[in-house]
Amino acid sequence: MAVSGTTKGPEVLVEIDRNRPEPLHRQLTDGLRGAIRAGRLAPHARMPSSRVLAADLGVSRRLVVDAYAQLVAEGFLLSQHGSGTRVASLYLTEAPAAADVTTSASYDVDFTPGCPDLANFPRNAWLRALRQGLATTPSDVFGYVAPQGQAAFREALSGYLRRTRGVLAEPDQIVVCGGVTQGIALSAQVLRKLGGLPIAIEDPAFWFHRIALRHSGIDAVPIEVDEDGLVVDLLADSEARAALITPAHQSPTGVVMSPARRAAMLEWAHAGNYIIEDDYDAEYRYDRAPVGAMQALAPDRVIYLGTTSKVLAPALRLGWMVLPADLVSLAVRYKMAADLGTSIMDQIAFGQLLASGDYDRHLRQMRRRYTSRRNAMLKGLSRFLPHATVLGAAAGVQLAVHFPVGYPIDDLVRRAFELGVKVEALQPWYADRSSGPPGLILGFADVSESQILRGIQILGQAANGLG
Ligand SMILES: Cc1ncc(COP(=O)(O)O)c(C=O)c1O
């Protein structure tokens, strides 16, 4: 299914589902007509260009041109030379009141980082996978039997992780869990039991991971990240016995850990320490070769964590740990004490999605889409915020931008919000907020190209006169 503009903005709201029997051109014209009737496309609103809408929906431009022509003929759209295509005012009475529009959504474009394209969760493929998986799953699997995760699913996951990330994961070394977040909490419990504390964390790091560790009673030791990744010399000088790192795509700077640092990190681990490898968005690479997981180089010292949050949906809460063999039973015990195991239904569906090839297809489609969105963001940034330096754009679902020292970033965030654009400042990602450079972290995967360009343009306006 492809949906345009459902991310947050009201601009265009159309669903295209290749699995439905109606032809695509019917779905598109019906969808646009319905959006105009319901007032989701307001009278006089400018329609995106056929090229932009086609790219957003993943359909041919011809299809969009034909749909626009049909709706012009029906009087729903107006095509005026020089000012593009606009919604006709005929349906003014059905449009929402202006007050509703301004109060129902306090912002138009949401650049909150961390989300994949939620409107494109593969609903049909997921339902098909669940139906197929359930048809062959024996009933005894539905009991209180698998805190470690369903055996068949761990088998499928083992093959997938080996194939795509080079992870050496025997099925019995895998513990299925509720995303990376639970993986971190369980790792913390295991390490505490083994004397693997304190735990170091990258600085900057995803701010929520500091909170998650604190919630487990651990005050993580912040270790600086530079342009080669975590500064391992500082780690070695610290008291830390374990380190939570994002070597394939540092969060939030986007740095790929250099070969020399990887080697130093492995040496540190082999000296009796543990690495918690957070491989949260490894699936998305735009203009460089994938970087293999570190786990394969030290499977007895690395707890590897993965998730479906960036490829499918964060709300699934489905992830996995791959543990050194001697840590597995402890992790399973803590997992069992936490919740008796992750939903078997989700494991059945996801396992089947992997086996059928639908997951790979979804990933390829999303990779193309995010590349276009990433490119739109880079284009917008260079045009409307030329004094910002972009970091970490080669991978993932978000990128970071730095502004010159002393730039009033909080004012920019506030002004942008007042103009309808939500952005997050980078400083909270630093252990000491005041030590972080002025910057933003911008999600681009859950925002259409036209919204990205509009949002960055508004951000440019908000920046006017600030620095
Ligand atoms: C660095 C990092 N790791 C992991 C995750 C995903 O966590 P989870 O799998 O719990 O959704 C995120 C989500 O934003 C993240 O930023």
Coordinates of C-alpha atoms and ligand atoms in Angstrom, one line a residue:
M1 CA 0.0 0.0 0.0
A2 CA 1.2 3.5 -0.7
V3 CA -0.2 6.5 1.1
S4 CA 0.7 10.1 0.4
G5 CA 0.6 12.9 2.8
T6 CA -0.9 11.0 5.7
T7 CA 2.2 11.7 7.7
K8 CA 0.9 14.8 9.4
G9 CA 0.1 17.5 6.9
P10 CA -3.3 17.8 5.4
E11 CA -1.9 18.4 1.9
V12 CA -2.9 15.2 0.0
L13 CA -4.4 12.1 1.6
V14 CA -4.7 9.2 -0.9
E15 CA -4.3 5.5 -0.4
I16 CA -3.0 3.3 -3.2
D17 CA -3.0 -0.4 -2.5
R18 CA -1.7 -2.7 -5.2
N19 CA -3.3 -5.6 -3.6
R20 CA -6.8 -4.2 -4.1
P21 CA -8.7 -5.3 -7.2
E22 CA -9.5 -1.8 -8.5
P23 CA -7.0 -0.4 -11.0
L24 CA -4.6 2.2 -9.7
H25 CA -6.0 5.0 -11.7
R26 CA -9.4 4.4 -10.2
Q27 CA -8.0 4.3 -6.7
L28 CA -6.1 7.5 -7.3
T29 CA -9.0 9.5 -8.8
D30 CA -11.4 8.2 -6.1
G31 CA -9.0 9.0 -3.4
L32 CA -8.4 12.5 -4.6
R33 CA -12.1 13.1 -5.1
G34 CA -12.9 11.8 -1.7
A35 CA -10.2 14.0 -0.1
I36 CA -11.7 17.1 -1.8
R37 CA -15.3 16.2 -0.8
A38 CA -14.3 15.6 2.8
G39 CA -12.4 18.9 2.9
R40 CA -9.0 17.3 3.5
L41 CA -8.0 19.1 0.4
A42 CA -9.2 22.6 1.0
P43 CA -10.6 24.9 -1.7
H44 CA -7.9 26.8 -3.6
A45 CA -5.2 24.5 -2.2
R46 CA -2.4 24.0 -4.6
M47 CA -1.9 20.4 -5.6
P48 CA 1.6 18.9 -5.6
S49 CA 3.1 18.6 -9.0
S50 CA 2.4 15.4 -10.8
R51 CA 6.1 14.5 -10.5
V52 CA 6.1 15.0 -6.7
L53 CA 2.8 13.1 -6.1
A54 CA 3.9 10.3 -8.3
A55 CA 7.1 10.0 -6.4
D56 CA 5.3 10.1 -3.0
L57 CA 2.9 7.4 -4.1
G58 CA 5.4 5.3 -6.0
V59 CA 3.3 5.3 -9.1
S60 CA 4.0 6.6 -12.7
R61 CA 3.7 10.3 -13.4
R62 CA 1.4 9.4 -16.3
L63 CA -1.1 8.0 -13.8
V64 CA -1.2 11.2 -11.8
V65 CA -1.4 13.4 -14.9
D66 CA -4.4 11.4 -16.1
A67 CA -6.1 11.6 -12.7
Y68 CA -5.7 15.3 -12.5
A69 CA -7.1 15.7 -16.0
Q70 CA -10.1 13.5 -15.1
L71 CA -10.8 15.6 -11.9
V72 CA -10.4 18.9 -13.9
A73 CA -13.1 17.6 -16.3
E74 CA -15.3 16.8 -13.4
G75 CA -14.9 20.2 -11.8
F76 CA -13.1 19.1 -8.7
L77 CA -9.7 20.6 -9.8
L78 CA -8.8 23.7 -11.7
S79 CA -5.8 23.8 -14.0
Q80 CA -4.5 27.3 -14.6
H81 CA -1.6 28.1 -16.8
G82 CA 1.3 29.3 -14.8
S83 CA -0.2 28.5 -11.3
G84 CA -0.4 24.7 -11.5
T85 CA -3.4 22.7 -10.4
R86 CA -5.6 23.8 -7.6
V87 CA -8.7 22.5 -5.7
A88 CA -11.9 24.1 -7.0
S89 CA -14.0 26.2 -4.6
L90 CA -17.2 24.3 -5.5
Y91 CA -17.1 22.3 -2.3
L92 CA -16.5 25.1 0.0
T93 CA -19.5 24.2 2.2
E94 CA -18.0 20.8 2.9
A95 CA -14.6 22.1 3.8
P96 CA -13.6 22.2 7.6
A97 CA -13.9 25.6 9.2
A98 CA -10.7 27.6 9.2
A99 CA -10.7 27.5 13.0
D100 CA -10.8 23.6 12.9
V101 CA -7.8 23.5 10.6
T102 CA -5.7 25.7 12.8
T103 CA -6.6 24.0 16.1
S104 CA -6.8 20.4 15.0
A105 CA -3.1 20.2 14.1
S106 CA -0.8 22.5 15.8
Y107 CA 1.9 21.8 13.3
D108 CA 1.9 20.9 9.6
V109 CA 5.2 19.2 9.1
D110 CA 6.7 16.9 11.7
F111 CA 10.4 16.2 11.5
T112 CA 10.5 14.2 14.8
P113 CA 13.3 11.7 14.3
G114 CA 13.2 7.9 14.5
C115 CA 10.1 6.9 12.6
P116 CA 9.8 4.9 9.4
D117 CA 6.9 5.7 6.9
L118 CA 4.1 4.7 9.2
A119 CA 1.5 5.0 6.4
N120 CA 3.3 2.4 4.5
F121 CA 3.3 -0.4 7.1
P122 CA 2.8 -3.4 4.8
R123 CA -0.7 -4.1 6.2
N124 CA -1.7 -6.6 3.6
A125 CA 1.5 -8.5 3.5
W126 CA 1.4 -8.7 7.3
L127 CA -2.1 -10.1 7.4
R128 CA -1.2 -12.6 4.7
A129 CA 1.9 -13.6 6.6
L130 CA -0.1 -14.1 9.8
R131 CA -2.8 -16.1 8.1
Q132 CA -0.2 -18.3 6.4
G133 CA 1.9 -18.7 9.5
L134 CA -1.1 -19.6 11.7
A135 CA -2.3 -22.2 9.3
T136 CA 0.9 -24.3 9.9
T137 CA 1.6 -23.4 13.5
P138 CA 0.9 -26.3 16.0
S139 CA -1.5 -25.3 18.8
D140 CA 1.0 -26.1 21.6
V141 CA 3.0 -23.0 20.6
F142 CA 0.1 -20.9 21.9
G143 CA 0.8 -21.8 25.6
Y144 CA 3.3 -20.4 28.2
V145 CA 6.1 -22.1 26.5
A146 CA 8.7 -19.8 24.9
P147 CA 10.1 -17.0 26.9
Q148 CA 13.1 -17.1 24.7
G149 CA 11.0 -16.8 21.5
Q150 CA 9.4 -19.3 19.2
A151 CA 11.9 -21.8 18.0
A152 CA 10.8 -21.6 14.3
F153 CA 11.1 -17.8 14.4
R154 CA 14.5 -17.8 16.0
E155 CA 15.6 -20.2 13.2
A156 CA 14.3 -17.8 10.5
L157 CA 15.8 -14.8 12.2
S158 CA 19.2 -16.6 12.5
G159 CA 19.3 -17.0 8.7
Y160 CA 18.2 -13.5 8.1
L161 CA 20.8 -11.9 10.5
R162 CA 23.5 -14.1 9.0
R163 CA 22.6 -13.2 5.4
T164 CA 22.1 -9.4 5.9
R165 CA 24.3 -8.4 8.8
G166 CA 26.9 -11.2 9.0
V167 CA 25.8 -11.9 12.6
L168 CA 26.8 -15.3 13.9
A169 CA 23.6 -16.2 15.6
E170 CA 22.7 -19.8 16.3
P171 CA 19.0 -19.9 17.0
D172 CA 19.6 -20.9 20.6
Q173 CA 21.7 -17.7 21.1
I174 CA 18.7 -15.5 20.2
V175 CA 16.3 -14.0 22.7
V176 CA 13.3 -12.4 21.2
C177 CA 12.3 -9.2 23.0
G178 CA 10.4 -6.0 23.0
G179 CA 12.6 -3.9 20.8
V180 CA 16.1 -2.6 21.5
T181 CA 14.8 -0.9 24.5
Q182 CA 14.0 -4.1 26.3
G183 CA 17.2 -5.6 25.0
I184 CA 19.1 -2.8 26.7
A185 CA 17.2 -3.4 30.0
L186 CA 17.8 -7.1 29.9
S187 CA 21.5 -6.6 29.0
A188 CA 21.9 -4.3 32.0
Q189 CA 20.4 -7.0 34.3
V190 CA 22.7 -9.7 32.8
L191 CA 25.8 -7.5 33.1
R192 CA 25.0 -6.5 36.7
K193 CA 24.8 -10.1 37.6
L194 CA 28.1 -10.9 35.9
G195 CA 29.9 -7.9 37.4
G196 CA 29.8 -6.1 34.0
L197 CA 29.1 -2.6 35.4
P198 CA 29.5 0.3 35.0
I199 CA 28.2 0.6 31.5
A200 CA 29.5 3.3 29.2
I201 CA 27.3 5.0 26.7
E202 CA 28.2 7.2 23.7
D203 CA 28.1 10.9 24.1
P204 CA 26.0 12.0 22.3
A205 CA 23.5 9.1 22.3
F206 CA 19.8 8.6 21.9
W207 CA 18.7 10.4 25.1
F208 CA 16.1 7.8 25.9
H209 CA 18.8 5.1 26.3
R210 CA 20.3 7.0 29.2
I211 CA 16.8 7.1 30.8
A212 CA 16.3 3.4 30.1
L213 CA 19.6 2.5 31.8
R214 CA 18.8 4.8 34.7
H215 CA 15.5 3.1 35.0
S216 CA 17.5 -0.2 35.4
G217 CA 19.4 1.6 38.2
I218 CA 22.5 2.3 36.1
D219 CA 24.0 5.7 35.7
A220 CA 25.8 5.2 32.3
V221 CA 29.3 6.7 31.9
P222 CA 29.3 9.1 28.9
I223 CA 32.2 8.6 26.5
E224 CA 32.9 11.1 23.7
V225 CA 32.2 10.3 20.1
D226 CA 34.3 12.0 17.4
E227 CA 34.4 11.7 13.6
D228 CA 35.8 8.1 13.9
G229 CA 33.1 6.9 16.4
L230 CA 33.5 6.3 20.2
V231 CA 36.9 7.4 21.5
V232 CA 38.1 4.0 22.7
D233 CA 41.1 5.4 24.6
L234 CA 38.7 7.3 26.8
L235 CA 36.7 4.2 27.3
A236 CA 39.8 2.2 28.2
D237 CA 40.7 4.9 30.8
S238 CA 37.3 4.7 32.4
E239 CA 35.9 2.3 34.9
A240 CA 33.4 0.9 32.4
R241 CA 33.2 -2.9 31.9
A242 CA 30.7 -2.7 29.1
A243 CA 29.7 -0.2 26.4
L244 CA 26.5 0.5 24.6
I245 CA 27.4 1.6 21.1
T246 CA 25.9 2.2 17.6
P247 CA 29.0 1.4 15.4
A248 CA 27.2 1.0 12.0
H249 CA 25.5 4.4 12.2
Q250 CA 26.2 6.4 15.3
S251 CA 23.1 7.8 16.8
P252 CA 22.7 10.8 16.4
T253 CA 25.9 11.9 14.5
G254 CA 25.7 9.2 11.8
V255 CA 29.4 8.4 12.1
V256 CA 30.4 5.0 11.0
M257 CA 33.0 3.6 13.4
S258 CA 36.4 3.6 11.6
P259 CA 38.3 0.3 11.1
A260 CA 41.0 1.4 13.6
R261 CA 38.4 2.2 16.2
R262 CA 36.6 -1.1 15.6
A263 CA 39.8 -2.9 16.1
A264 CA 40.5 -1.0 19.3
M265 CA 37.0 -1.6 20.5
L266 CA 37.3 -5.4 19.9
E267 CA 40.7 -5.4 21.7
W268 CA 39.0 -3.7 24.7
A269 CA 36.2 -6.3 24.6
H270 CA 38.6 -9.2 24.4
A271 CA 40.4 -7.9 27.5
G272 CA 37.3 -9.1 29.5
N273 CA 34.7 -6.4 28.7
Y274 CA 31.4 -6.5 26.9
I275 CA 30.0 -4.6 23.9
I276 CA 26.2 -4.0 23.6
E277 CA 25.9 -3.4 19.8
D278 CA 22.7 -1.5 19.0
D279 CA 22.2 -2.2 15.3
Y280 CA 18.9 -0.3 15.1
D281 CA 18.8 1.0 11.5
A282 CA 21.4 -1.1 9.7
E283 CA 19.0 -1.9 6.9
Y284 CA 19.1 1.6 5.4
R285 CA 22.2 2.6 3.4
Y286 CA 21.9 5.2 0.7
D287 CA 25.3 5.9 -0.8
R288 CA 27.7 3.6 0.8
A289 CA 28.3 -0.1 1.2
P290 CA 26.7 -1.8 4.2
V291 CA 28.9 -2.1 7.3
G292 CA 28.8 -5.6 8.8
A293 CA 27.9 -6.1 12.5
M294 CA 30.8 -6.2 15.0
Q295 CA 29.2 -9.2 16.6
A296 CA 30.7 -11.5 14.0
L297 CA 34.2 -10.5 15.1
A298 CA 33.7 -11.2 18.8
P299 CA 30.6 -13.3 19.3
D300 CA 31.6 -14.2 22.8
R301 CA 32.0 -10.6 23.9
V302 CA 29.1 -8.8 22.1
I303 CA 25.4 -8.6 22.9
Y304 CA 23.9 -7.8 19.6
L305 CA 20.5 -5.9 19.5
G306 CA 18.2 -5.5 16.6
T307 CA 14.6 -4.3 16.0
T308 CA 11.7 -4.0 13.6
S309 CA 11.1 -0.4 14.6
K310 CA 12.8 1.3 11.7
V311 CA 11.7 -1.1 8.9
L312 CA 8.1 -1.9 10.0
A313 CA 6.8 0.1 12.9
P314 CA 8.0 1.1 16.4
A315 CA 4.6 0.2 17.8
L316 CA 5.2 -3.5 17.0
R317 CA 7.7 -3.6 19.9
L318 CA 9.5 -6.6 18.3
G319 CA 13.2 -7.0 18.5
W320 CA 16.0 -9.5 19.3
M321 CA 19.2 -10.0 21.3
V322 CA 22.0 -12.3 20.1
L323 CA 24.0 -13.2 23.2
P324 CA 27.3 -15.0 23.9
A325 CA 26.4 -18.6 24.5
D326 CA 27.2 -18.4 28.2
L327 CA 24.9 -15.4 28.8
V328 CA 21.8 -16.8 27.2
S329 CA 20.2 -18.7 30.1
L330 CA 20.5 -15.7 32.3
A331 CA 18.9 -13.4 29.7
V332 CA 16.1 -15.9 29.2
R333 CA 15.5 -15.9 33.0
Y334 CA 15.2 -12.1 33.1
K335 CA 13.0 -12.1 30.1
M336 CA 10.7 -14.6 31.7
A337 CA 10.6 -12.6 34.9
A338 CA 9.8 -9.4 32.9
D339 CA 6.9 -10.7 30.8
L340 CA 7.0 -14.5 30.1
G341 CA 7.9 -13.8 26.5
T342 CA 7.1 -11.6 23.4
S343 CA 3.8 -12.1 21.5
I344 CA 3.9 -15.3 19.6
M345 CA 1.5 -13.9 17.0
D346 CA 4.0 -11.2 16.0
Q347 CA 6.8 -13.7 15.8
I348 CA 4.7 -16.0 13.5
A349 CA 3.8 -13.1 11.2
F350 CA 7.3 -11.6 11.1
G351 CA 8.9 -15.1 10.5
Q352 CA 6.5 -15.7 7.6
L353 CA 7.2 -12.2 6.2
L354 CA 10.9 -13.1 6.2
A355 CA 10.3 -16.5 4.6
S356 CA 8.1 -15.3 1.8
G357 CA 10.4 -12.5 0.7
D358 CA 7.8 -9.9 1.4
Y359 CA 10.0 -8.3 4.0
D360 CA 12.9 -7.9 1.5
R361 CA 10.5 -6.4 -1.0
H362 CA 9.1 -3.9 1.5
L363 CA 12.6 -3.0 2.5
R364 CA 13.7 -2.4 -1.1
Q365 CA 10.6 -0.2 -1.7
M366 CA 11.2 1.8 1.5
R367 CA 14.9 2.2 0.7
R368 CA 14.0 3.8 -2.7
R369 CA 11.4 6.0 -1.0
Y370 CA 13.7 7.2 1.8
T371 CA 16.5 7.9 -0.7
S372 CA 14.2 10.4 -2.4
R373 CA 13.1 11.9 0.8
R374 CA 16.6 12.1 2.1
N375 CA 17.6 13.8 -1.1
A376 CA 14.7 16.2 -0.9
M377 CA 15.9 17.1 2.7
L378 CA 19.5 17.6 1.6
K379 CA 18.3 19.8 -1.3
G380 CA 16.0 21.9 1.0
L381 CA 18.8 22.3 3.6
S382 CA 21.4 23.5 1.1
R383 CA 18.9 25.9 -0.4
F384 CA 17.1 27.3 2.7
L385 CA 19.6 26.7 5.5
P386 CA 23.0 27.1 3.8
H387 CA 24.8 27.8 7.1
A388 CA 23.9 24.4 8.6
T389 CA 26.3 21.4 8.3
V390 CA 24.7 18.1 7.6
L391 CA 25.9 14.9 9.4
G392 CA 24.9 11.3 9.0
A393 CA 22.8 11.4 5.9
A394 CA 24.3 8.3 4.3
A395 CA 22.1 5.9 6.3
G396 CA 19.0 5.6 8.5
V397 CA 15.7 7.5 8.8
Q398 CA 17.1 10.8 10.2
L399 CA 20.0 13.2 9.9
A400 CA 21.6 15.8 12.1
V401 CA 22.6 19.3 11.3
H402 CA 25.0 21.5 13.2
F403 CA 24.8 25.3 13.3
P404 CA 27.7 27.7 14.0
V405 CA 28.8 28.0 17.6
G406 CA 26.5 30.3 19.7
Y407 CA 23.6 29.9 17.3
P408 CA 20.3 30.4 19.3
I409 CA 18.9 26.9 18.5
D410 CA 16.1 27.0 21.0
D411 CA 14.8 30.2 19.4
L412 CA 14.8 28.4 16.0
V413 CA 12.9 25.4 17.4
R414 CA 10.3 27.7 19.0
R415 CA 9.9 29.9 15.9
A416 CA 9.6 26.9 13.6
F417 CA 6.9 25.4 15.9
E418 CA 5.0 28.7 15.7
L419 CA 5.1 28.5 12.0
G420 CA 3.8 24.9 12.0
V421 CA 7.0 22.9 11.8
K422 CA 8.1 20.5 14.6
V423 CA 11.9 20.0 15.0
E424 CA 14.0 18.6 17.8
A425 CA 17.2 20.2 19.1
L426 CA 20.3 18.1 19.3
Q427 CA 21.5 19.2 22.8
P428 CA 19.3 16.8 24.8
W429 CA 21.2 14.0 23.1
Y430 CA 24.4 15.0 25.0
A431 CA 25.0 13.9 28.6
D432 CA 25.7 17.5 29.5
R433 CA 23.2 19.4 27.5
S434 CA 25.3 22.6 27.5
S435 CA 28.3 20.8 25.9
G436 CA 26.4 19.9 22.8
P437 CA 26.8 22.0 19.6
P438 CA 23.7 23.9 18.4
G439 CA 22.0 21.6 16.1
L440 CA 18.8 19.7 15.1
I441 CA 18.0 16.1 14.4
L442 CA 15.5 15.8 11.6
G443 CA 13.5 12.7 10.7
F444 CA 12.8 12.4 6.9
A445 CA 11.3 9.0 6.5
D446 CA 7.8 9.7 7.7
V447 CA 7.3 12.9 5.7
S448 CA 6.5 13.2 2.0
E449 CA 8.9 15.0 -0.3
S450 CA 6.6 17.9 -0.8
Q451 CA 6.2 18.3 2.9
I452 CA 9.9 18.1 3.4
L453 CA 10.6 20.9 1.0
R454 CA 7.8 23.0 2.4
G455 CA 9.0 22.3 6.0
I456 CA 12.6 23.1 5.4
Q457 CA 11.6 26.3 3.5
I458 CA 9.6 27.3 6.6
L459 CA 12.6 26.4 8.8
G460 CA 14.6 28.7 6.6
Q461 CA 12.1 31.5 7.3
A462 CA 12.2 30.8 11.0
A463 CA 16.0 31.1 10.9
N464 CA 15.8 34.5 9.2
G465 CA 17.8 37.0 11.3
L466 CA 18.8 34.5 14.0
G467 CA 22.4 33.9 13.2
Ligands
LIG1 C1 19.8 4.5 18.7 C2 18.5 3.8 18.7 N1 18.5 2.5 19.0 C3 17.3 1.8 19.0 C4 16.1 2.4 18.7 C5 14.9 1.5 18.6 O1 14.5 1.1 19.8 P1 13.2 0.1 19.8 O2 13.7 -1.1 19.1 O3 13.1 -0.2 21.3 O4 12.1 0.7 19.2 C6 16.1 3.8 18.4 C7 14.8 4.4 18.1 O5 14.7 5.6 17.9 C8 17.3 4.5 18.4 O6 17.3 5.8 18.1

